[in-house]
PDB file of C-alpha atoms in Angstrom:
ATOM      1  CA  MET A   1     -77.171 -23.024  44.883  1.00  0.00           C
ATOM      2  CA  ASN A   2     -74.258 -24.020  42.800  1.00  0.00           C
ATOM      3  CA  ILE A   3     -70.930 -24.625  44.502  1.00  0.00           C
ATOM      4  CA  SER A   4     -68.487 -23.250  42.000  1.00  0.00           C
ATOM      5  CA  ARG A   5     -70.891 -19.698  41.390  1.00  0.00           C
ATOM      6  CA  PHE A   6     -70.529 -19.257  44.600  1.00  0.00           C
ATOM      7  CA  THR A   7     -66.779 -19.835  45.107  1.00  0.00           C
ATOM      8  CA  CYS A   8     -66.761 -17.271  42.018  1.00  0.00           C
ATOM      9  CA  LEU A   9     -69.143 -14.811  44.353  1.00  0.00           C
ATOM     10  CA  CYS A  10     -67.248 -14.991  47.152  1.00  0.00           C
ATOM     11  CA  LEU A  11     -63.719 -14.674  44.909  1.00  0.00           C
ATOM     12  CA  GLY A  12     -65.086 -11.760  43.386  1.00  0.00           C
ATOM     13  CA  GLY A  13     -66.310 -10.392  46.958  1.00  0.00           C
ATOM     14  CA  LEU A  14     -63.162 -10.664  48.471  1.00  0.00           C
ATOM     15  CA  LEU A  15     -61.343  -9.035  45.573  1.00  0.00           C
ATOM     16  CA  ALA A  16     -63.578  -5.776  45.811  1.00  0.00           C
ATOM     17  CA  CYS A  17     -63.036  -5.368  48.901  1.00  0.00           C
ATOM     18  CA  SER A  18     -59.004  -5.819  48.268  1.00  0.00           C
ATOM     19  CA  THR A  19     -59.260  -3.426  46.026  1.00  0.00           C
ATOM     20  CA  THR A  20     -61.726  -0.516  48.250  1.00  0.00           C
ATOM     21  CA  ALA A  21     -58.940  -1.469  50.639  1.00  0.00           C
ATOM     22  CA  SER A  22     -55.362  -1.244  48.889  1.00  0.00           C
ATOM     23  CA  SER A  23     -56.708   2.000  47.286  1.00  0.00           C
ATOM     24  CA  PRO A  24     -54.555   4.900  48.111  1.00  0.00           C
ATOM     25  CA  GLU A  25     -55.420   8.240  48.752  1.00  0.00           C
ATOM     26  CA  PRO A  26     -54.605  10.676  46.442  1.00  0.00           C
ATOM     27  CA  SER A  27     -51.347  12.218  47.467  1.00  0.00           C
ATOM     28  CA  PRO A  28     -50.927  16.439  46.454  1.00  0.00           C
ATOM     29  CA  ASP A  29     -48.868  15.554  42.998  1.00  0.00           C
ATOM     30  CA  ASP A  30     -51.578  13.179  41.862  1.00  0.00           C
ATOM     31  CA  ASP A  31     -54.027  14.296  39.169  1.00  0.00           C
ATOM     32  CA  VAL A  32     -57.569  14.015  40.359  1.00  0.00           C
ATOM     33  CA  PRO A  33     -60.331  15.527  38.390  1.00  0.00           C
ATOM     34  CA  GLY A  34     -61.036  19.314  37.767  1.00  0.00           C
ATOM     35  CA  ASP A  35     -57.047  20.198  38.285  1.00  0.00           C
ATOM     36  CA  VAL A  36     -55.021  21.352  35.444  1.00  0.00           C
ATOM     37  CA  PRO A  37     -51.722  19.348  34.760  1.00  0.00           C
ATOM     38  CA  THR A  38     -48.737  20.987  35.575  1.00  0.00           C
ATOM     39  CA  SER A  39     -46.341  21.035  33.089  1.00  0.00           C
ATOM     40  CA  THR A  40     -42.055  19.243  33.636  1.00  0.00           C
ATOM     41  CA  ALA A  41     -39.891  21.967  32.139  1.00  0.00           C
ATOM     42  CA  THR A  42     -37.691  20.897  30.085  1.00  0.00           C
ATOM     43  CA  ALA A  43     -33.842  21.931  29.213  1.00  0.00           C
ATOM     44  CA  PRO A  44     -33.353  24.841  26.131  1.00  0.00           C
ATOM     45  CA  ALA A  45     -32.471  23.751  23.330  1.00  0.00           C
ATOM     46  CA  PRO A  46     -29.083  24.699  22.918  1.00  0.00           C
ATOM     47  CA  ASP A  47     -28.166  27.914  20.756  1.00  0.00           C
ATOM     48  CA  HIS A  48     -25.905  26.189  18.249  1.00  0.00           C
ATOM     49  CA  ALA A  49     -26.272  22.743  16.685  1.00  0.00           C
ATOM     50  CA  MET A  50     -23.585  20.585  17.500  1.00  0.00           C
ATOM     51  CA  PRO A  51     -21.427  20.116  14.665  1.00  0.00           C
ATOM     52  CA  GLU A  52     -21.028  16.372  12.522  1.00  0.00           C
ATOM     53  CA  VAL A  53     -18.427  14.553  12.527  1.00  0.00           C
ATOM     54  CA  GLU A  54     -17.017  14.597   8.659  1.00  0.00           C
ATOM     55  CA  GLN A  55     -16.699  10.414   8.158  1.00  0.00           C
ATOM     56  CA  VAL A  56     -13.632  10.548   5.799  1.00  0.00           C
ATOM     57  CA  ARG A  57     -13.911   8.161   3.216  1.00  0.00           C
ATOM     58  CA  VAL A  58     -10.267   5.578   3.631  1.00  0.00           C
ATOM     59  CA  GLU A  59      -9.883   2.678   0.998  1.00  0.00           C
ATOM     60  CA  ARG A  60      -7.006   0.581   1.333  1.00  0.00           C
ATOM     61  CA  LEU A  61      -4.829  -0.684  -2.373  1.00  0.00           C
ATOM     62  CA  LEU A  62      -2.643  -3.096  -1.720  1.00  0.00           C
ATOM     63  CA  PHE A  63      -0.187  -4.286  -4.564  1.00  0.00           C
ATOM     64  CA  GLN A  64       1.501  -7.414  -5.846  1.00  0.00           C
ATOM     65  CA  PRO A  65       4.307  -8.637  -5.488  1.00  0.00           C
ATOM     66  CA  SER A  66       4.556  -6.512  -1.966  1.00  0.00           C
ATOM     67  CA  ASP A  67       6.778  -3.862  -1.885  1.00  0.00           C
ATOM     68  CA  THR A  68      10.745  -4.681  -1.586  1.00  0.00           C
ATOM     69  CA  MET A  69       9.446  -8.356  -2.713  1.00  0.00           C
ATOM     70  CA  THR A  70      12.354  -9.876  -4.789  1.00  0.00           C
ATOM     71  CA  SER A  71      12.885 -13.198  -6.632  1.00  0.00           C
ATOM     72  CA  ALA A  72       9.196 -11.671  -8.399  1.00  0.00           C
ATOM     73  CA  ASP A  73       9.915 -13.666 -11.855  1.00  0.00           C
ATOM     74  CA  ALA A  74       6.356 -15.445 -12.122  1.00  0.00           C
ATOM     75  CA  THR A  75       3.933 -12.614  -9.685  1.00  0.00           C
ATOM     76  CA  GLN A  76       1.784 -10.885 -12.432  1.00  0.00           C
ATOM     77  CA  PRO A  77       2.043  -7.363 -10.905  1.00  0.00           C
ATOM     78  CA  MET A  78      -1.686  -6.313 -10.030  1.00  0.00           C
ATOM     79  CA  ILE A  79      -3.490  -4.059  -7.985  1.00  0.00           C
ATOM     80  CA  GLY A  80      -5.956  -4.700  -5.648  1.00  0.00           C
ATOM     81  CA  ILE A  81      -8.466  -1.848  -3.609  1.00  0.00           C
ATOM     82  CA  ALA A  82      -9.758  -2.841  -0.384  1.00  0.00           C
ATOM     83  CA  GLY A  83     -14.009  -1.574  -0.156  1.00  0.00           C
ATOM     84  CA  HIS A  84     -16.693  -0.344  -1.842  1.00  0.00           C
ATOM     85  CA  VAL A  85     -16.179   0.846  -4.956  1.00  0.00           C
ATOM     86  CA  ALA A  86     -18.430   1.904  -7.662  1.00  0.00           C
ATOM     87  CA  ALA A  87     -17.094   0.805 -10.903  1.00  0.00           C
ATOM     88  CA  GLU A  88     -16.349   3.861 -12.987  1.00  0.00           C
ATOM     89  CA  GLU A  89     -14.072   4.316  -9.783  1.00  0.00           C
ATOM     90  CA  LEU A  90     -12.764   0.154 -10.666  1.00  0.00           C
ATOM     91  CA  ALA A  91     -11.905   2.236 -14.130  1.00  0.00           C
ATOM     92  CA  GLU A  92     -10.296   5.391 -12.735  1.00  0.00           C
ATOM     93  CA  LEU A  93      -7.648   3.265 -10.390  1.00  0.00           C
ATOM     94  CA  ALA A  94      -7.128   0.828 -13.882  1.00  0.00           C
ATOM     95  CA  ASP A  95      -6.950   4.233 -15.723  1.00  0.00           C
ATOM     96  CA  ALA A  96      -4.634   5.601 -12.808  1.00  0.00           C
ATOM     97  CA  ALA A  97      -2.313   1.732 -13.067  1.00  0.00           C
ATOM     98  CA  ARG A  98       1.853   2.445 -14.118  1.00  0.00           C
ATOM     99  CA  LEU A  99       3.925   0.029 -14.059  1.00  0.00           C
ATOM    100  CA  GLU A 100       8.185   1.398 -14.799  1.00  0.00           C
ATOM    101  CA  ARG A 101      11.692   0.964 -14.378  1.00  0.00           C
ATOM    102  CA  LEU A 102      13.160   1.940 -11.257  1.00  0.00           C
ATOM    103  CA  SER A 103      16.279   2.828 -12.388  1.00  0.00           C
ATOM    104  CA  ASP A 104      15.884   5.091 -15.293  1.00  0.00           C
ATOM    105  CA  GLY A 105      11.676   5.804 -14.945  1.00  0.00           C
ATOM    106  CA  ALA A 106      11.282   4.055 -18.172  1.00  0.00           C
ATOM    107  CA  ARG A 107       7.297   3.107 -18.757  1.00  0.00           C
ATOM    108  CA  VAL A 108       6.923  -0.538 -19.349  1.00  0.00           C
ATOM    109  CA  ARG A 109       3.615  -1.279 -21.763  1.00  0.00           C
ATOM    110  CA  PHE A 110       0.337  -3.289 -19.652  1.00  0.00           C
ATOM    111  CA  THR A 111      -2.540  -3.880 -20.617  1.00  0.00           C
ATOM    112  CA  VAL A 112      -5.182  -3.959 -18.076  1.00  0.00           C
ATOM    113  CA  ARG A 113      -7.431  -7.014 -16.526  1.00  0.00           C
ATOM    114  CA  GLN A 114     -10.073  -6.896 -13.723  1.00  0.00           C
ATOM    115  CA  GLU A 115     -10.702 -10.431 -11.648  1.00  0.00           C
ATOM    116  CA  ALA A 116     -13.936 -10.276  -9.624  1.00  0.00           C
ATOM    117  CA  PRO A 117     -14.205  -9.468  -6.242  1.00  0.00           C
ATOM    118  CA  ASP A 118     -11.953 -11.554  -3.607  1.00  0.00           C
ATOM    119  CA  ALA A 119     -12.475 -11.833   0.187  1.00  0.00           C
ATOM    120  CA  VAL A 120      -9.478 -10.998   2.083  1.00  0.00           C
ATOM    121  CA  VAL A 121      -9.545 -11.611   6.366  1.00  0.00           C
ATOM    122  CA  GLY A 122     -13.223 -10.491   6.074  1.00  0.00           C
ATOM    123  CA  GLU A 123     -12.580  -7.408   3.882  1.00  0.00           C
ATOM    124  CA  THR A 124     -13.692  -7.358  -0.133  1.00  0.00           C
ATOM    125  CA  VAL A 125     -10.732  -6.858  -2.411  1.00  0.00           C
ATOM    126  CA  HIS A 126     -11.112  -5.959  -6.027  1.00  0.00           C
ATOM    127  CA  TRP A 127      -7.987  -6.867  -8.261  1.00  0.00           C
ATOM    128  CA  ILE A 128      -6.730  -5.060 -11.415  1.00  0.00           C
ATOM    129  CA  VAL A 129      -3.962  -7.394 -13.256  1.00  0.00           C
ATOM    130  CA  LEU A 130      -1.470  -5.204 -15.567  1.00  0.00           C
ATOM    131  CA  GLU A 131      -0.784  -8.176 -18.262  1.00  0.00           C
ATOM    132  CA  THR A 132       2.553  -7.295 -19.507  1.00  0.00           C
ATOM    133  CA  ASP A 133       3.260  -6.986 -23.734  1.00  0.00           C
ATOM    134  CA  ALA A 134       6.553  -9.191 -22.619  1.00  0.00           C
ATOM    135  CA  ALA A 135       8.415 -11.155 -19.618  1.00  0.00           C
ATOM    136  CA  LEU A 136       9.982  -8.363 -17.166  1.00  0.00           C
ATOM    137  CA  ALA A 137      13.445  -8.340 -17.849  1.00  0.00           C
ATOM    138  CA  ARG A 138      15.818  -8.772 -14.752  1.00  0.00           C
ATOM    139  CA  GLY A 139      16.032  -5.568 -12.423  1.00  0.00           C
ATOM    140  CA  TRP A 140      13.940  -3.233 -10.267  1.00  0.00           C
ATOM    141  CA  TYR A 141      10.635  -1.969 -10.965  1.00  0.00           C
ATOM    142  CA  ARG A 142       7.534   0.493  -9.320  1.00  0.00           C
ATOM    143  CA  LEU A 143       3.810  -0.746  -9.255  1.00  0.00           C
ATOM    144  CA  SER A 144       1.978   3.041  -8.819  1.00  0.00           C
ATOM    145  CA  VAL A 145      -1.190   4.587  -9.001  1.00  0.00           C
ATOM    146  CA  ASP A 146      -1.065   8.120 -10.531  1.00  0.00           C
ATOM    147  CA  PRO A 147      -2.960   9.922  -7.406  1.00  0.00           C
ATOM    148  CA  ALA A 148      -3.260  13.201 -10.139  1.00  0.00           C
ATOM    149  CA  ALA A 149      -5.307  10.351 -12.702  1.00  0.00           C
ATOM    150  CA  LEU A 150      -7.989  10.050  -9.965  1.00  0.00           C
ATOM    151  CA  SER A 151     -11.180  11.744  -9.679  1.00  0.00           C
ATOM    152  CA  PRO A 152     -10.518  14.171  -5.811  1.00  0.00           C
ATOM    153  CA  ALA A 153     -13.081  11.417  -4.191  1.00  0.00           C
ATOM    154  CA  LEU A 154     -11.422   8.342  -4.810  1.00  0.00           C
ATOM    155  CA  ALA A 155      -7.563  10.667  -4.744  1.00  0.00           C
ATOM    156  CA  ASP A 156      -8.478  11.059  -1.077  1.00  0.00           C
ATOM    157  CA  ALA A 157      -9.139   8.046  -0.031  1.00  0.00           C
ATOM    158  CA  VAL A 158      -7.031   5.612  -1.129  1.00  0.00           C
ATOM    159  CA  ILE A 159      -3.997   9.506  -0.212  1.00  0.00           C
ATOM    160  CA  ALA A 160      -5.315   8.508   3.148  1.00  0.00           C
ATOM    161  CA  GLY A 161      -4.997   4.952   3.447  1.00  0.00           C
ATOM    162  CA  GLY A 162      -1.256   4.711   3.293  1.00  0.00           C
ATOM    163  CA  ALA A 163       1.437   3.974   0.158  1.00  0.00           C
ATOM    164  CA  LEU A 164       0.723   4.160  -3.829  1.00  0.00           C
ATOM    165  CA  ASP A 165       3.162   2.267  -4.764  1.00  0.00           C
ATOM    166  CA  ALA A 166       5.620  -1.172  -4.384  1.00  0.00           C
ATOM    167  CA  ARG A 167       8.924  -1.556  -5.995  1.00  0.00           C
ATOM    168  CA  PHE A 168      10.417  -5.389  -6.897  1.00  0.00           C
ATOM    169  CA  HIS A 169      13.011  -6.916  -8.108  1.00  0.00           C
ATOM    170  CA  VAL A 170      12.681  -9.415 -11.204  1.00  0.00           C
ATOM    171  CA  GLY A 171      15.076 -12.480 -10.333  1.00  0.00           C
ATOM    172  CA  ALA A 172      16.455 -13.349  -6.594  1.00  0.00           C
ATOM    173  CA  LEU A 173      18.217 -10.178  -4.942  1.00  0.00           C
ATOM    174  CA  PRO A 174      17.857 -11.042  -1.875  1.00  0.00           C
ATOM    175  CA  THR A 175      16.928  -7.767   0.983  1.00  0.00           C
ATOM    176  CA  VAL A 176      15.182  -6.750   4.182  1.00  0.00           C
ATOM    177  CA  GLN A 177      11.493  -6.503   3.832  1.00  0.00           C
ATOM    178  CA  GLN A 178      10.353  -5.615   7.154  1.00  0.00           C
ATOM    179  CA  VAL A 179      12.083  -5.290  11.028  1.00  0.00           C
ATOM    180  CA  SER A 180       9.437  -5.485  14.302  1.00  0.00           C
ATOM    181  CA  THR A 181      10.645  -4.717  17.421  1.00  0.00           C
ATOM    182  CA  SER A 182       8.529  -5.330  21.094  1.00  0.00           C
ATOM    183  CA  THR A 183       9.676  -5.712  24.852  1.00  0.00           C
ATOM    184  CA  ASP A 184       8.495  -7.910  27.914  1.00  0.00           C
ATOM    185  CA  GLY A 185       9.132  -4.434  30.049  1.00  0.00           C
ATOM    186  CA  HIS A 186      11.781  -6.986  31.824  1.00  0.00           C
ATOM    187  CA  GLY A 187      14.490  -6.138  29.645  1.00  0.00           C
ATOM    188  CA  VAL A 188      13.823  -8.720  27.092  1.00  0.00           C
ATOM    189  CA  VAL A 189      13.332  -7.458  23.437  1.00  0.00           C
ATOM    190  CA  PHE A 190      12.359  -9.624  20.508  1.00  0.00           C
ATOM    191  CA  VAL A 191      13.729  -8.340  17.007  1.00  0.00           C
ATOM    192  CA  ARG A 192      12.126 -10.018  13.823  1.00  0.00           C
ATOM    193  CA  ILE A 193      13.051  -9.904  10.595  1.00  0.00           C
ATOM    194  CA  GLU A 194      11.352 -10.353   7.418  1.00  0.00           C
ATOM    195  CA  PHE A 195      13.628 -10.834   4.468  1.00  0.00           C
ATOM    196  CA  SER A 196      12.193 -10.283   0.585  1.00  0.00           C
ATOM    197  CA  GLU A 197      12.951 -14.025  -0.067  1.00  0.00           C
ATOM    198  CA  ARG A 198      14.829 -17.676   1.382  1.00  0.00           C
ATOM    199  CA  MET A 199      17.671 -17.283   3.104  1.00  0.00           C
ATOM    200  CA  ALA A 200      19.911 -20.322   4.171  1.00  0.00           C
ATOM    201  CA  GLN A 201      20.892 -20.961   7.172  1.00  0.00           C
ATOM    202  CA  ASP A 202      23.664 -23.541   7.133  1.00  0.00           C
ATOM    203  CA  ARG A 203      24.569 -21.918  10.525  1.00  0.00           C
ATOM    204  CA  PRO A 204      21.691 -20.685  12.689  1.00  0.00           C
ATOM    205  CA  LEU A 205      20.998 -17.007  11.582  1.00  0.00           C
ATOM    206  CA  HIS A 206      20.483 -16.110  14.847  1.00  0.00           C
ATOM    207  CA  THR A 207      24.592 -16.514  15.089  1.00  0.00           C
ATOM    208  CA  GLN A 208      24.898 -14.127  12.744  1.00  0.00           C
ATOM    209  CA  LEU A 209      23.167 -11.590  13.463  1.00  0.00           C
ATOM    210  CA  ALA A 210      24.243  -9.126  16.418  1.00  0.00           C
ATOM    211  CA  VAL A 211      21.702  -6.906  18.092  1.00  0.00           C
ATOM    212  CA  ARG A 212      23.135  -4.435  20.054  1.00  0.00           C
ATOM    213  CA  ALA A 213      21.750  -1.714  22.373  1.00  0.00           C
ATOM    214  CA  GLY A 214      23.626   2.043  23.478  1.00  0.00           C
ATOM    215  CA  GLY A 215      26.505   0.096  21.719  1.00  0.00           C
ATOM    216  CA  ALA A 216      26.186  -3.174  23.500  1.00  0.00           C
ATOM    217  CA  ARG A 217      25.436  -6.313  22.812  1.00  0.00           C
ATOM    218  CA  LEU A 218      22.492  -8.314  23.739  1.00  0.00           C
ATOM    219  CA  ALA A 219      22.542 -12.063  24.120  1.00  0.00           C
ATOM    220  CA  CYS A 220      20.415 -13.267  21.821  1.00  0.00           C
ATOM    221  CA  ASP A 221      19.139 -16.270  20.846  1.00  0.00           C
ATOM    222  CA  ALA A 222      15.670 -18.197  18.110  1.00  0.00           C
ATOM    223  CA  ALA A 223      12.604 -16.816  19.912  1.00  0.00           C
ATOM    224  CA  SER A 224      11.314 -20.793  18.359  1.00  0.00           C
ATOM    225  CA  PRO A 225      13.880 -23.286  18.584  1.00  0.00           C
ATOM    226  CA  GLY A 226      12.242 -25.265  15.501  1.00  0.00           C
ATOM    227  CA  ASP A 227      13.088 -22.166  13.132  1.00  0.00           C
ATOM    228  CA  ALA A 228      16.774 -21.979  14.315  1.00  0.00           C
ATOM    229  CA  ALA A 229      16.539 -26.111  12.253  1.00  0.00           C
ATOM    230  CA  GLU A 230      15.462 -24.828   8.902  1.00  0.00           C
ATOM    231  CA  PRO A 231      17.516 -25.270   6.476  1.00  0.00           C
ATOM    232  CA  SER A 232      16.146 -21.757   5.358  1.00  0.00           C
ATOM    233  CA  VAL A 233      13.509 -19.193   6.130  1.00  0.00           C
ATOM    234  CA  ARG A 234      12.077 -15.831   5.007  1.00  0.00           C
ATOM    235  CA  VAL A 235      11.487 -14.571   8.375  1.00  0.00           C
ATOM    236  CA  ALA A 236      14.451 -14.485  11.746  1.00  0.00           C
ATOM    237  CA  THR A 237      12.932 -14.128  14.734  1.00  0.00           C
ATOM    238  CA  LEU A 238      15.410 -13.663  18.361  1.00  0.00           C
ATOM    239  CA  ARG A 239      14.608 -13.660  21.650  1.00  0.00           C
ATOM    240  CA  CYS A 240      17.579 -10.767  23.375  1.00  0.00           C
ATOM    241  CA  SER A 241      17.976  -9.932  26.686  1.00  0.00           C
ATOM    242  CA  GLY A 242      19.764  -7.393  28.748  1.00  0.00           C
ATOM    243  CA  TYR A 243      17.877  -3.878  26.690  1.00  0.00           C
ATOM    244  CA  VAL A 244      17.305  -1.179  28.912  1.00  0.00           C
ATOM    245  CA  ALA A 245      14.237   0.657  28.769  1.00  0.00           C
ATOM    246  CA  GLY A 246      14.906   4.064  25.835  1.00  0.00           C
ATOM    247  CA  ASP A 247      18.252   1.877  24.330  1.00  0.00           C
ATOM    248  CA  GLU A 248      18.942   2.421  20.828  1.00  0.00           C
ATOM    249  CA  LEU A 249      18.648  -1.031  18.826  1.00  0.00           C
ATOM    250  CA  THR A 250      21.149  -1.597  16.049  1.00  0.00           C
ATOM    251  CA  VAL A 251      21.152  -5.344  13.880  1.00  0.00           C
ATOM    252  CA  GLU A 252      24.745  -5.927  12.460  1.00  0.00           C
ATOM    253  CA  LEU A 253      24.395  -8.686   9.551  1.00  0.00           C
ATOM    254  CA  ALA A 254      27.474 -10.579   8.972  1.00  0.00           C
ATOM    255  CA  GLY A 255      28.766 -10.498   5.363  1.00  0.00           C
ATOM    256  CA  HIS A 256      27.829 -14.018   4.847  1.00  0.00           C
ATOM    257  CA  VAL A 257      24.154 -13.900   5.226  1.00  0.00           C
ATOM    258  CA  ARG A 258      22.904 -14.831   2.148  1.00  0.00           C
ATOM    259  CA  ASN A 259      20.292 -16.841   0.285  1.00  0.00           C
ATOM    260  CA  VAL A 260      19.676 -20.025  -0.730  1.00  0.00           C
ATOM    261  CA  ALA A 261      21.036 -18.985  -3.998  1.00  0.00           C
ATOM    262  CA  GLY A 262      24.726 -17.777  -2.304  1.00  0.00           C
ATOM    263  CA  ALA A 263      23.816 -14.129  -2.489  1.00  0.00           C
ATOM    264  CA  PRO A 264      24.664 -11.639   0.367  1.00  0.00           C
ATOM    265  CA  LEU A 265      21.702  -8.392   0.819  1.00  0.00           C
ATOM    266  CA  VAL A 266      21.714  -5.379  -0.379  1.00  0.00           C
ATOM    267  CA  ASP A 267      19.308  -1.942  -0.789  1.00  0.00           C
ATOM    268  CA  VAL A 268      17.366  -1.712  -4.224  1.00  0.00           C
ATOM    269  CA  THR A 269      19.717   1.040  -4.772  1.00  0.00           C
ATOM    270  CA  GLY A 270      22.253  -2.395  -4.421  1.00  0.00           C
ATOM    271  CA  ASP A 271      24.205  -1.267  -2.227  1.00  0.00           C
ATOM    272  CA  ALA A 272      25.823  -4.377   1.009  1.00  0.00           C
ATOM    273  CA  LEU A 273      23.109  -3.901   3.184  1.00  0.00           C
ATOM    274  CA  ASP A 274      24.830  -4.653   6.642  1.00  0.00           C
ATOM    275  CA  THR A 275      22.974  -2.450   9.007  1.00  0.00           C
ATOM    276  CA  LEU A 276      19.985  -2.191  10.900  1.00  0.00           C
ATOM    277  CA  ALA A 277      19.074   1.445  12.611  1.00  0.00           C
ATOM    278  CA  LEU A 278      15.851   0.426  14.373  1.00  0.00           C
ATOM    279  CA  GLY A 279      15.643   2.923  17.304  1.00  0.00           C
ATOM    280  CA  ALA A 280      14.536   2.545  20.577  1.00  0.00           C
ATOM    281  CA  VAL A 281      11.575   0.316  21.529  1.00  0.00           C
ATOM    282  CA  ARG A 282       8.416   2.597  22.494  1.00  0.00           C
ATOM    283  CA  ALA A 283       6.085   0.806  24.081  1.00  0.00           C
ATOM    284  CA  GLY A 284       2.606   0.353  22.878  1.00  0.00           C
ATOM    285  CA  ASP A 285      -0.913   2.089  22.714  1.00  0.00           C
ATOM    286  CA  GLU A 286      -1.037   4.248  26.104  1.00  0.00           C
ATOM    287  CA  GLY A 287       1.732   3.297  27.312  1.00  0.00           C
ATOM    288  CA  MET A 288       0.873   0.103  27.771  1.00  0.00           C
ATOM    289  CA  VAL A 289       4.363  -1.822  27.359  1.00  0.00           C
ATOM    290  CA  GLN A 290       3.262  -4.332  23.571  1.00  0.00           C
ATOM    291  CA  PRO A 291       4.018  -8.416  23.712  1.00  0.00           C
ATOM    292  CA  ALA A 292       5.775  -9.927  20.975  1.00  0.00           C
ATOM    293  CA  ALA A 293       2.310 -11.080  19.621  1.00  0.00           C
ATOM    294  CA  ASP A 294       1.516  -7.403  18.789  1.00  0.00           C
ATOM    295  CA  ALA A 295       5.394  -6.139  18.028  1.00  0.00           C
ATOM    296  CA  LEU A 296       5.647  -2.758  16.682  1.00  0.00           C
ATOM    297  CA  THR A 297       6.107  -2.612  12.873  1.00  0.00           C
ATOM    298  CA  VAL A 298       8.583   0.099  11.543  1.00  0.00           C
ATOM    299  CA  MET A 299       8.995   0.339   8.174  1.00  0.00           C
ATOM    300  CA  ILE A 300      12.587   0.599   7.063  1.00  0.00           C
ATOM    301  CA  ASP A 301      12.060   3.214   4.604  1.00  0.00           C
ATOM    302  CA  GLN A 302      15.932   4.217   4.559  1.00  0.00           C
ATOM    303  CA  LEU A 303      16.591   1.060   3.379  1.00  0.00           C
ATOM    304  CA  ALA A 304      14.323   1.778   0.222  1.00  0.00           C
ATOM    305  CA  PRO A 305      14.278   5.304  -0.721  1.00  0.00           C
ATOM    306  CA  ARG A 306      11.353   6.517  -2.848  1.00  0.00           C
TER     307      ARG A 306
END
């Protein structure tokens, strides 16, 4: 007999024997011929379908110049909208654009030009450029979108997204754009002040700012020694010790805090800006103490009331 054929027959026999020996006895739960399978009970359907969560559409408006930006002489007014926007909605947005003098509300004439979409931090932004008939004279202006001129869907989207206007100043006139505060939870707070234009540092800014908590002055240094050595800065970050949780912060700006041209700080009404009331330094989300890198931004709306 051929050896390979003999081997195959033996293996086949062993396989058959093995299969027969290892076959389990039918259990009571197994189906056997002639049995009627028992159906498994299913959970009853709910009487009422779960309500669908309505998705709120939100488009974010961007303004250039940004709110309370100063020294905006060569900046062309632009309105951007981030998100997926149809061509007809862009036309609506262009028709709803407004530019006016802040002092008396007088409208400024312009024509509209749309730029190609731009990618900003993973978003698609559509820009509308407002080309004025003449160069803007020195003073405060308001760049805005009138929601009444938009379709309901687009109006709801942009209103949900936040601000609908931005105020800017043609010509140098330093102010504070925003302030951020944060704490390490161990008596140290960080105060980050962003100015509308570059400020002179003939004396380091942290020596010209007094940060108080509950009325007591905190000991502050520049958070970055390198920044303190710069001749001019737009952002000053102070690291202050001695903070007691819950105390309200104020920042006192000395009268000699000035821009590079020597102009002192003012608000949009032209009044001298000498104190920032920041309130207590709050914890982050879910009660977590926020690190300096995730500073809570506090917009100083009381400095520039709308």
